[in-house]
Amino acid sequence: MRPTLSSTLWLELLGGLLIALGALVAWGALFIANHPPDPALSKNLLRVRVDLPGFVEGVASRLSVVGAVMAGSGAILFFGAHLLIRTFRAVLGLATAFALGVWLWIRLT
């Protein structure tokens, strides 16, 4: 059974959405990384042992990882929708054959 346009369309839509959101998150990480905090605020927070530049760098680093993962998984969904649907249908067919085989085996014994 060949994948239809409507079945791949949903995966492509989800993939495109993930790519767009991943790009927005990556842009946010770049914005945070390129705008260092105010030195006076950073100096005052160091008095209470809060490393604001290190915290901001960590947040930007984690956001860049999240953006890359979202965009990468979206690209897999968007560009591999046809293959994913074929694979999913094959796995469902094997699961159906297994369930029918178990039912038949129990019925005959």
Short mmCIF file of N, CA, C and O in Angstrom, two decimals:
data_model
loop_
_atom_site.label_atom_id
_atom_site.label_comp_id
_atom_site.label_asym_id
_atom_site.label_seq_id
_atom_site.Cartn_x
_atom_site.Cartn_y
_atom_site.Cartn_z
N MET A 1 0.84 -1.17 0.00
CA MET A 1 0.00 0.00 0.00
C MET A 1 0.89 1.24 0.00
O MET A 1 1.76 1.40 0.85
N ARG A 2 0.69 2.10 -0.95
CA ARG A 2 1.50 3.31 -1.06
C ARG A 2 0.99 4.39 -0.12
O ARG A 2 -0.22 4.55 0.05
N PRO A 3 1.91 5.15 0.49
CA PRO A 3 1.46 6.26 1.34
C PRO A 3 0.73 7.30 0.49
O PRO A 3 1.13 7.63 -0.60
N THR A 4 -0.35 7.80 1.02
CA THR A 4 -1.12 8.82 0.31
C THR A 4 -0.61 10.20 0.67
O THR A 4 0.18 10.38 1.61
N LEU A 5 -1.06 11.15 -0.08
CA LEU A 5 -0.64 12.53 0.16
C LEU A 5 -1.08 13.01 1.54
O LEU A 5 -0.33 13.69 2.24
N SER A 6 -2.27 12.64 1.96
CA SER A 6 -2.77 13.12 3.24
C SER A 6 -2.00 12.52 4.42
O SER A 6 -1.84 13.16 5.45
N SER A 7 -1.52 11.28 4.27
CA SER A 7 -0.80 10.67 5.37
C SER A 7 0.59 11.28 5.53
O SER A 7 1.08 11.43 6.65
N THR A 8 1.23 11.64 4.44
CA THR A 8 2.55 12.28 4.56
C THR A 8 2.43 13.76 4.88
O THR A 8 3.35 14.34 5.43
N LEU A 9 1.31 14.35 4.54
CA LEU A 9 1.13 15.78 4.76
C LEU A 9 1.21 16.14 6.24
O LEU A 9 1.82 17.14 6.60
N TRP A 10 0.62 15.31 7.10
CA TRP A 10 0.65 15.60 8.54
C TRP A 10 2.07 15.52 9.08
O TRP A 10 2.46 16.34 9.92
N LEU A 11 2.84 14.54 8.64
CA LEU A 11 4.22 14.45 9.10
C LEU A 11 5.05 15.62 8.58
O LEU A 11 5.91 16.15 9.30
N GLU A 12 4.82 16.02 7.34
CA GLU A 12 5.54 17.17 6.80
C GLU A 12 5.16 18.45 7.53
O GLU A 12 6.01 19.30 7.79
N LEU A 13 3.89 18.59 7.87
CA LEU A 13 3.44 19.77 8.62
C LEU A 13 4.09 19.81 10.00
O LEU A 13 4.60 20.86 10.42
N LEU A 14 4.10 18.68 10.69
CA LEU A 14 4.74 18.62 12.00
C LEU A 14 6.23 18.87 11.89
O LEU A 14 6.81 19.59 12.71
N GLY A 15 6.86 18.30 10.89
CA GLY A 15 8.29 18.53 10.69
C GLY A 15 8.60 19.99 10.40
O GLY A 15 9.57 20.55 10.94
N GLY A 16 7.81 20.62 9.56
CA GLY A 16 8.02 22.03 9.27
C GLY A 16 7.83 22.90 10.50
O GLY A 16 8.58 23.87 10.73
N LEU A 17 6.84 22.56 11.31
CA LEU A 17 6.61 23.30 12.55
C LEU A 17 7.78 23.15 13.50
O LEU A 17 8.23 24.12 14.12
N LEU A 18 8.30 21.94 13.63
CA LEU A 18 9.46 21.72 14.50
C LEU A 18 10.69 22.45 13.99
O LEU A 18 11.48 22.98 14.79
N ILE A 19 10.88 22.48 12.69
CA ILE A 19 12.02 23.22 12.13
C ILE A 19 11.89 24.71 12.44
O ILE A 19 12.85 25.35 12.87
N ALA A 20 10.70 25.26 12.25
CA ALA A 20 10.49 26.68 12.52
C ALA A 20 10.68 27.00 14.01
O ALA A 20 11.34 27.99 14.36
N LEU A 21 10.13 26.17 14.89
CA LEU A 21 10.31 26.40 16.33
C LEU A 21 11.76 26.23 16.75
O LEU A 21 12.26 26.97 17.61
N GLY A 22 12.44 25.24 16.17
CA GLY A 22 13.86 25.06 16.47
C GLY A 22 14.69 26.25 16.05
O GLY A 22 15.62 26.67 16.76
N ALA A 23 14.36 26.83 14.90
CA ALA A 23 15.07 28.03 14.44
C ALA A 23 14.80 29.21 15.37
O ALA A 23 15.70 30.00 15.68
N LEU A 24 13.56 29.35 15.85
CA LEU A 24 13.24 30.43 16.79
C LEU A 24 13.98 30.27 18.12
O LEU A 24 14.49 31.24 18.69
N VAL A 25 14.04 29.04 18.61
CA VAL A 25 14.76 28.79 19.87
C VAL A 25 16.25 29.05 19.68
O VAL A 25 16.91 29.63 20.55
N ALA A 26 16.80 28.63 18.53
CA ALA A 26 18.22 28.90 18.26
C ALA A 26 18.48 30.40 18.15
O ALA A 26 19.52 30.89 18.62
N TRP A 27 17.54 31.13 17.55
CA TRP A 27 17.70 32.59 17.47
C TRP A 27 17.69 33.20 18.87
O TRP A 27 18.45 34.12 19.17
N GLY A 28 16.81 32.69 19.73
CA GLY A 28 16.78 33.17 21.11
C GLY A 28 18.09 32.89 21.84
O GLY A 28 18.59 33.72 22.60
N ALA A 29 18.67 31.71 21.62
CA ALA A 29 19.95 31.38 22.23
C ALA A 29 21.05 32.30 21.73
O ALA A 29 21.90 32.76 22.51
N LEU A 30 21.03 32.60 20.43
CA LEU A 30 22.02 33.52 19.87
C LEU A 30 21.85 34.93 20.44
O LEU A 30 22.83 35.61 20.76
N PHE A 31 20.61 35.35 20.60
CA PHE A 31 20.34 36.67 21.17
C PHE A 31 20.84 36.76 22.60
O PHE A 31 21.47 37.74 23.00
N ILE A 32 20.58 35.71 23.39
CA ILE A 32 21.05 35.70 24.79
C ILE A 32 22.56 35.68 24.85
O ILE A 32 23.17 36.37 25.67
N ALA A 33 23.19 34.89 23.98
CA ALA A 33 24.65 34.78 24.01
C ALA A 33 25.34 36.07 23.58
O ALA A 33 26.43 36.38 24.07
N ASN A 34 24.73 36.83 22.68
CA ASN A 34 25.36 38.05 22.17
C ASN A 34 25.06 39.29 22.99
O ASN A 34 25.57 40.36 22.70
N HIS A 35 24.22 39.19 24.00
CA HIS A 35 23.89 40.33 24.85
C HIS A 35 24.29 40.01 26.28
O HIS A 35 23.48 39.48 27.04
N PRO A 36 25.52 40.33 26.64
CA PRO A 36 25.96 40.02 28.00
C PRO A 36 25.21 40.87 29.03
O PRO A 36 24.73 41.95 28.71
N PRO A 37 25.10 40.35 30.24
CA PRO A 37 24.39 41.11 31.27
C PRO A 37 25.15 42.37 31.68
O PRO A 37 26.34 42.52 31.41
N ASP A 38 24.45 43.26 32.33
CA ASP A 38 25.02 44.51 32.81
C ASP A 38 26.15 44.22 33.80
O ASP A 38 25.96 43.44 34.74
N PRO A 39 27.33 44.83 33.62
CA PRO A 39 28.44 44.57 34.53
C PRO A 39 28.14 44.95 35.99
O PRO A 39 28.59 44.27 36.92
N ALA A 40 27.39 46.02 36.20
CA ALA A 40 27.06 46.42 37.57
C ALA A 40 26.17 45.38 38.23
O ALA A 40 26.37 45.02 39.40
N LEU A 41 25.20 44.87 37.50
CA LEU A 41 24.32 43.84 38.03
C LEU A 41 25.11 42.56 38.31
O LEU A 41 24.92 41.92 39.34
N SER A 42 25.99 42.23 37.39
CA SER A 42 26.81 41.03 37.57
C SER A 42 27.70 41.16 38.79
O SER A 42 27.86 40.21 39.57
N LYS A 43 28.27 42.35 39.01
CA LYS A 43 29.14 42.59 40.17
C LYS A 43 28.34 42.49 41.47
O LYS A 43 28.81 41.90 42.45
N ASN A 44 27.14 43.06 41.48
CA ASN A 44 26.30 42.99 42.68
C ASN A 44 25.85 41.57 42.98
O ASN A 44 25.76 41.16 44.13
N LEU A 45 25.54 40.81 41.95
CA LEU A 45 25.12 39.42 42.16
C LEU A 45 26.28 38.53 42.61
O LEU A 45 26.06 37.52 43.26
N LEU A 46 27.51 38.91 42.23
CA LEU A 46 28.66 38.12 42.69
C LEU A 46 28.83 38.23 44.20
O LEU A 46 29.41 37.34 44.82
N ARG A 47 28.33 39.29 44.79
CA ARG A 47 28.41 39.44 46.25
C ARG A 47 27.58 38.38 46.96
O ARG A 47 27.90 38.00 48.08
N VAL A 48 26.52 37.93 46.32
CA VAL A 48 25.71 36.85 46.90
C VAL A 48 26.00 35.51 46.20
O VAL A 48 25.18 34.61 46.24
N ARG A 49 27.13 35.44 45.57
CA ARG A 49 27.65 34.23 44.92
C ARG A 49 26.77 33.72 43.78
O ARG A 49 26.51 32.53 43.66
N VAL A 50 26.30 34.63 42.96
CA VAL A 50 25.56 34.27 41.75
C VAL A 50 26.40 34.70 40.56
O VAL A 50 26.66 35.89 40.38
N ASP A 51 26.83 33.74 39.77
CA ASP A 51 27.64 34.02 38.59
C ASP A 51 26.70 34.24 37.40
O ASP A 51 26.34 33.30 36.69
N LEU A 52 26.28 35.49 37.21
CA LEU A 52 25.31 35.80 36.17
C LEU A 52 25.85 35.53 34.77
O LEU A 52 25.14 34.93 33.95
N PRO A 53 27.09 35.93 34.44
CA PRO A 53 27.57 35.61 33.08
C PRO A 53 27.64 34.10 32.82
O PRO A 53 27.30 33.64 31.73
N GLY A 54 28.04 33.33 33.81
CA GLY A 54 28.07 31.88 33.64
C GLY A 54 26.68 31.29 33.49
O GLY A 54 26.45 30.37 32.71
N PHE A 55 25.73 31.84 34.25
CA PHE A 55 24.35 31.38 34.15
C PHE A 55 23.77 31.68 32.78
O PHE A 55 23.13 30.82 32.16
N VAL A 56 24.01 32.89 32.27
CA VAL A 56 23.50 33.28 30.96
C VAL A 56 24.14 32.43 29.87
O VAL A 56 23.47 31.99 28.93
N GLU A 57 25.43 32.14 30.02
CA GLU A 57 26.12 31.29 29.04
C GLU A 57 25.54 29.87 29.06
O GLU A 57 25.34 29.26 28.01
N GLY A 58 25.24 29.36 30.24
CA GLY A 58 24.64 28.03 30.35
C GLY A 58 23.26 27.98 29.74
O GLY A 58 22.90 27.00 29.07
N VAL A 59 22.46 29.02 29.97
CA VAL A 59 21.11 29.07 29.39
C VAL A 59 21.20 29.11 27.86
O VAL A 59 20.47 28.40 27.17
N ALA A 60 22.10 29.93 27.33
CA ALA A 60 22.26 30.02 25.88
C ALA A 60 22.72 28.69 25.30
O ALA A 60 22.25 28.26 24.24
N SER A 61 23.62 28.01 26.01
CA SER A 61 24.11 26.72 25.54
C SER A 61 22.99 25.68 25.51
O SER A 61 22.83 24.93 24.54
N ARG A 62 22.22 25.62 26.57
CA ARG A 62 21.12 24.65 26.62
C ARG A 62 20.04 24.97 25.59
O ARG A 62 19.47 24.06 24.97
N LEU A 63 19.75 26.25 25.39
CA LEU A 63 18.75 26.62 24.38
C LEU A 63 19.23 26.26 22.98
O LEU A 63 18.42 25.85 22.13
N SER A 64 20.52 26.40 22.72
CA SER A 64 21.02 26.04 21.39
C SER A 64 20.89 24.54 21.16
O SER A 64 20.58 24.11 20.04
N VAL A 65 21.10 23.73 22.19
CA VAL A 65 20.93 22.28 22.05
C VAL A 65 19.46 21.94 21.78
O VAL A 65 19.15 21.13 20.89
N VAL A 66 18.56 22.58 22.50
CA VAL A 66 17.12 22.33 22.29
C VAL A 66 16.71 22.73 20.88
O VAL A 66 15.98 21.98 20.20
N GLY A 67 17.18 23.86 20.42
CA GLY A 67 16.85 24.31 19.06
C GLY A 67 17.39 23.37 18.00
O GLY A 67 16.70 23.07 17.01
N ALA A 68 18.61 22.88 18.20
CA ALA A 68 19.20 21.96 17.22
C ALA A 68 18.46 20.63 17.20
O ALA A 68 18.21 20.07 16.12
N VAL A 69 18.07 20.12 18.36
CA VAL A 69 17.33 18.86 18.41
C VAL A 69 15.95 19.01 17.77
O VAL A 69 15.51 18.13 17.01
N MET A 70 15.28 20.11 18.05
CA MET A 70 13.97 20.33 17.45
C MET A 70 14.07 20.44 15.93
O MET A 70 13.28 19.83 15.20
N ALA A 71 15.03 21.21 15.44
CA ALA A 71 15.17 21.38 14.00
C ALA A 71 15.60 20.07 13.33
O ALA A 71 15.12 19.74 12.24
N GLY A 72 16.47 19.32 13.98
CA GLY A 72 16.92 18.05 13.41
C GLY A 72 15.80 17.02 13.33
O GLY A 72 15.64 16.34 12.31
N SER A 73 15.04 16.89 14.41
CA SER A 73 13.92 15.94 14.38
C SER A 73 12.84 16.40 13.41
O SER A 73 12.20 15.58 12.74
N GLY A 74 12.65 17.70 13.30
CA GLY A 74 11.69 18.22 12.31
C GLY A 74 12.15 17.93 10.89
O GLY A 74 11.33 17.61 10.02
N ALA A 75 13.45 18.03 10.65
CA ALA A 75 13.97 17.73 9.31
C ALA A 75 13.78 16.25 8.98
O ALA A 75 13.45 15.89 7.84
N ILE A 76 13.98 15.38 9.97
CA ILE A 76 13.76 13.95 9.74
C ILE A 76 12.29 13.70 9.39
O ILE A 76 11.99 12.94 8.47
N LEU A 77 11.39 14.33 10.12
CA LEU A 77 9.96 14.16 9.83
C LEU A 77 9.59 14.76 8.48
O LEU A 77 8.83 14.18 7.72
N PHE A 78 10.12 15.94 8.20
CA PHE A 78 9.73 16.64 6.97
C PHE A 78 10.26 15.93 5.73
O PHE A 78 9.53 15.70 4.78
N PHE A 79 11.55 15.60 5.73
CA PHE A 79 12.15 15.03 4.54
C PHE A 79 12.00 13.51 4.46
O PHE A 79 12.14 12.94 3.39
N GLY A 80 11.73 12.85 5.58
CA GLY A 80 11.60 11.40 5.56
C GLY A 80 10.20 10.90 5.80
O GLY A 80 10.01 9.76 6.21
N ALA A 81 9.20 11.73 5.55
CA ALA A 81 7.82 11.35 5.84
C ALA A 81 7.39 10.11 5.06
O ALA A 81 6.77 9.20 5.61
N HIS A 82 7.76 10.05 3.80
CA HIS A 82 7.37 8.91 2.97
C HIS A 82 7.97 7.61 3.52
O HIS A 82 7.28 6.60 3.65
N LEU A 83 9.25 7.64 3.84
CA LEU A 83 9.92 6.45 4.37
C LEU A 83 9.40 6.08 5.76
O LEU A 83 9.22 4.89 6.07
N LEU A 84 9.14 7.08 6.60
CA LEU A 84 8.61 6.81 7.92
C LEU A 84 7.24 6.14 7.86
O LEU A 84 6.96 5.21 8.63
N ILE A 85 6.40 6.57 6.95
CA ILE A 85 5.07 5.97 6.83
C ILE A 85 5.18 4.54 6.32
O ILE A 85 4.50 3.65 6.82
N ARG A 86 6.06 4.31 5.35
CA ARG A 86 6.26 2.94 4.87
C ARG A 86 6.75 2.03 5.99
O ARG A 86 6.27 0.91 6.16
N THR A 87 7.72 2.51 6.76
CA THR A 87 8.25 1.72 7.87
C THR A 87 7.19 1.48 8.92
O THR A 87 7.06 0.36 9.43
N PHE A 88 6.43 2.50 9.27
CA PHE A 88 5.39 2.37 10.27
C PHE A 88 4.32 1.38 9.82
O PHE A 88 3.85 0.56 10.61
N ARG A 89 3.96 1.42 8.55
CA ARG A 89 2.97 0.47 8.04
C ARG A 89 3.51 -0.95 8.05
O ARG A 89 2.77 -1.90 8.34
N ALA A 90 4.79 -1.13 7.76
CA ALA A 90 5.38 -2.47 7.82
C ALA A 90 5.40 -2.99 9.25
O ALA A 90 5.08 -4.16 9.50
N VAL A 91 5.75 -2.13 10.21
CA VAL A 91 5.76 -2.54 11.62
C VAL A 91 4.34 -2.88 12.08
O VAL A 91 4.13 -3.88 12.79
N LEU A 92 3.36 -2.10 11.69
CA LEU A 92 1.98 -2.41 12.04
C LEU A 92 1.50 -3.71 11.41
O LEU A 92 0.78 -4.49 12.02
N GLY A 93 1.92 -3.96 10.19
CA GLY A 93 1.58 -5.23 9.55
C GLY A 93 2.19 -6.42 10.27
O GLY A 93 1.53 -7.44 10.47
N LEU A 94 3.45 -6.30 10.68
CA LEU A 94 4.09 -7.37 11.45
C LEU A 94 3.41 -7.56 12.80
O LEU A 94 3.24 -8.70 13.26
N ALA A 95 3.01 -6.47 13.45
CA ALA A 95 2.32 -6.58 14.74
C ALA A 95 0.97 -7.26 14.57
O ALA A 95 0.56 -8.07 15.41
N THR A 96 0.28 -6.96 13.48
CA THR A 96 -0.99 -7.61 13.21
C THR A 96 -0.81 -9.10 12.97
O THR A 96 -1.55 -9.93 13.51
N ALA A 97 0.19 -9.44 12.17
CA ALA A 97 0.47 -10.86 11.91
C ALA A 97 0.84 -11.59 13.20
O ALA A 97 0.42 -12.73 13.42
N PHE A 98 1.62 -10.94 14.06
CA PHE A 98 1.99 -11.54 15.33
C PHE A 98 0.76 -11.77 16.21
O PHE A 98 0.59 -12.84 16.79
N ALA A 99 -0.11 -10.78 16.31
CA ALA A 99 -1.31 -10.91 17.14
C ALA A 99 -2.23 -12.02 16.61
O ALA A 99 -2.76 -12.82 17.39
N LEU A 100 -2.41 -12.07 15.30
CA LEU A 100 -3.23 -13.14 14.72
C LEU A 100 -2.59 -14.51 14.91
O LEU A 100 -3.27 -15.50 15.16
N GLY A 101 -1.27 -14.56 14.81
CA GLY A 101 -0.56 -15.82 15.03
C GLY A 101 -0.70 -16.31 16.46
O GLY A 101 -0.90 -17.51 16.70
N VAL A 102 -0.59 -15.40 17.41
CA VAL A 102 -0.77 -15.78 18.82
C VAL A 102 -2.19 -16.25 19.07
O VAL A 102 -2.43 -17.26 19.73
N TRP A 103 -3.16 -15.54 18.52
CA TRP A 103 -4.56 -15.94 18.68
C TRP A 103 -4.80 -17.33 18.09
O TRP A 103 -5.43 -18.19 18.71
N LEU A 104 -4.25 -17.57 16.88
CA LEU A 104 -4.42 -18.86 16.24
C LEU A 104 -3.72 -19.96 17.01
O LEU A 104 -4.26 -21.06 17.18
N TRP A 105 -2.52 -19.68 17.51
CA TRP A 105 -1.76 -20.68 18.27
C TRP A 105 -2.51 -21.07 19.56
O TRP A 105 -2.61 -22.24 19.90
N ILE A 106 -3.05 -20.07 20.26
CA ILE A 106 -3.80 -20.35 21.49
C ILE A 106 -5.09 -21.08 21.16
O ILE A 106 -5.51 -22.00 21.87
N ARG A 107 -5.72 -20.71 20.06
CA ARG A 107 -6.99 -21.34 19.66
C ARG A 107 -6.80 -22.82 19.30
O ARG A 107 -7.65 -23.64 19.59
N LEU A 108 -5.67 -23.15 18.69
CA LEU A 108 -5.43 -24.51 18.23
C LEU A 108 -4.85 -25.43 19.32
O LEU A 108 -4.88 -26.64 19.17
N THR A 109 -4.32 -24.87 20.37
CA THR A 109 -3.74 -25.71 21.43
C THR A 109 -4.66 -25.86 22.60
O THR A 109 -5.69 -25.40 22.77
#
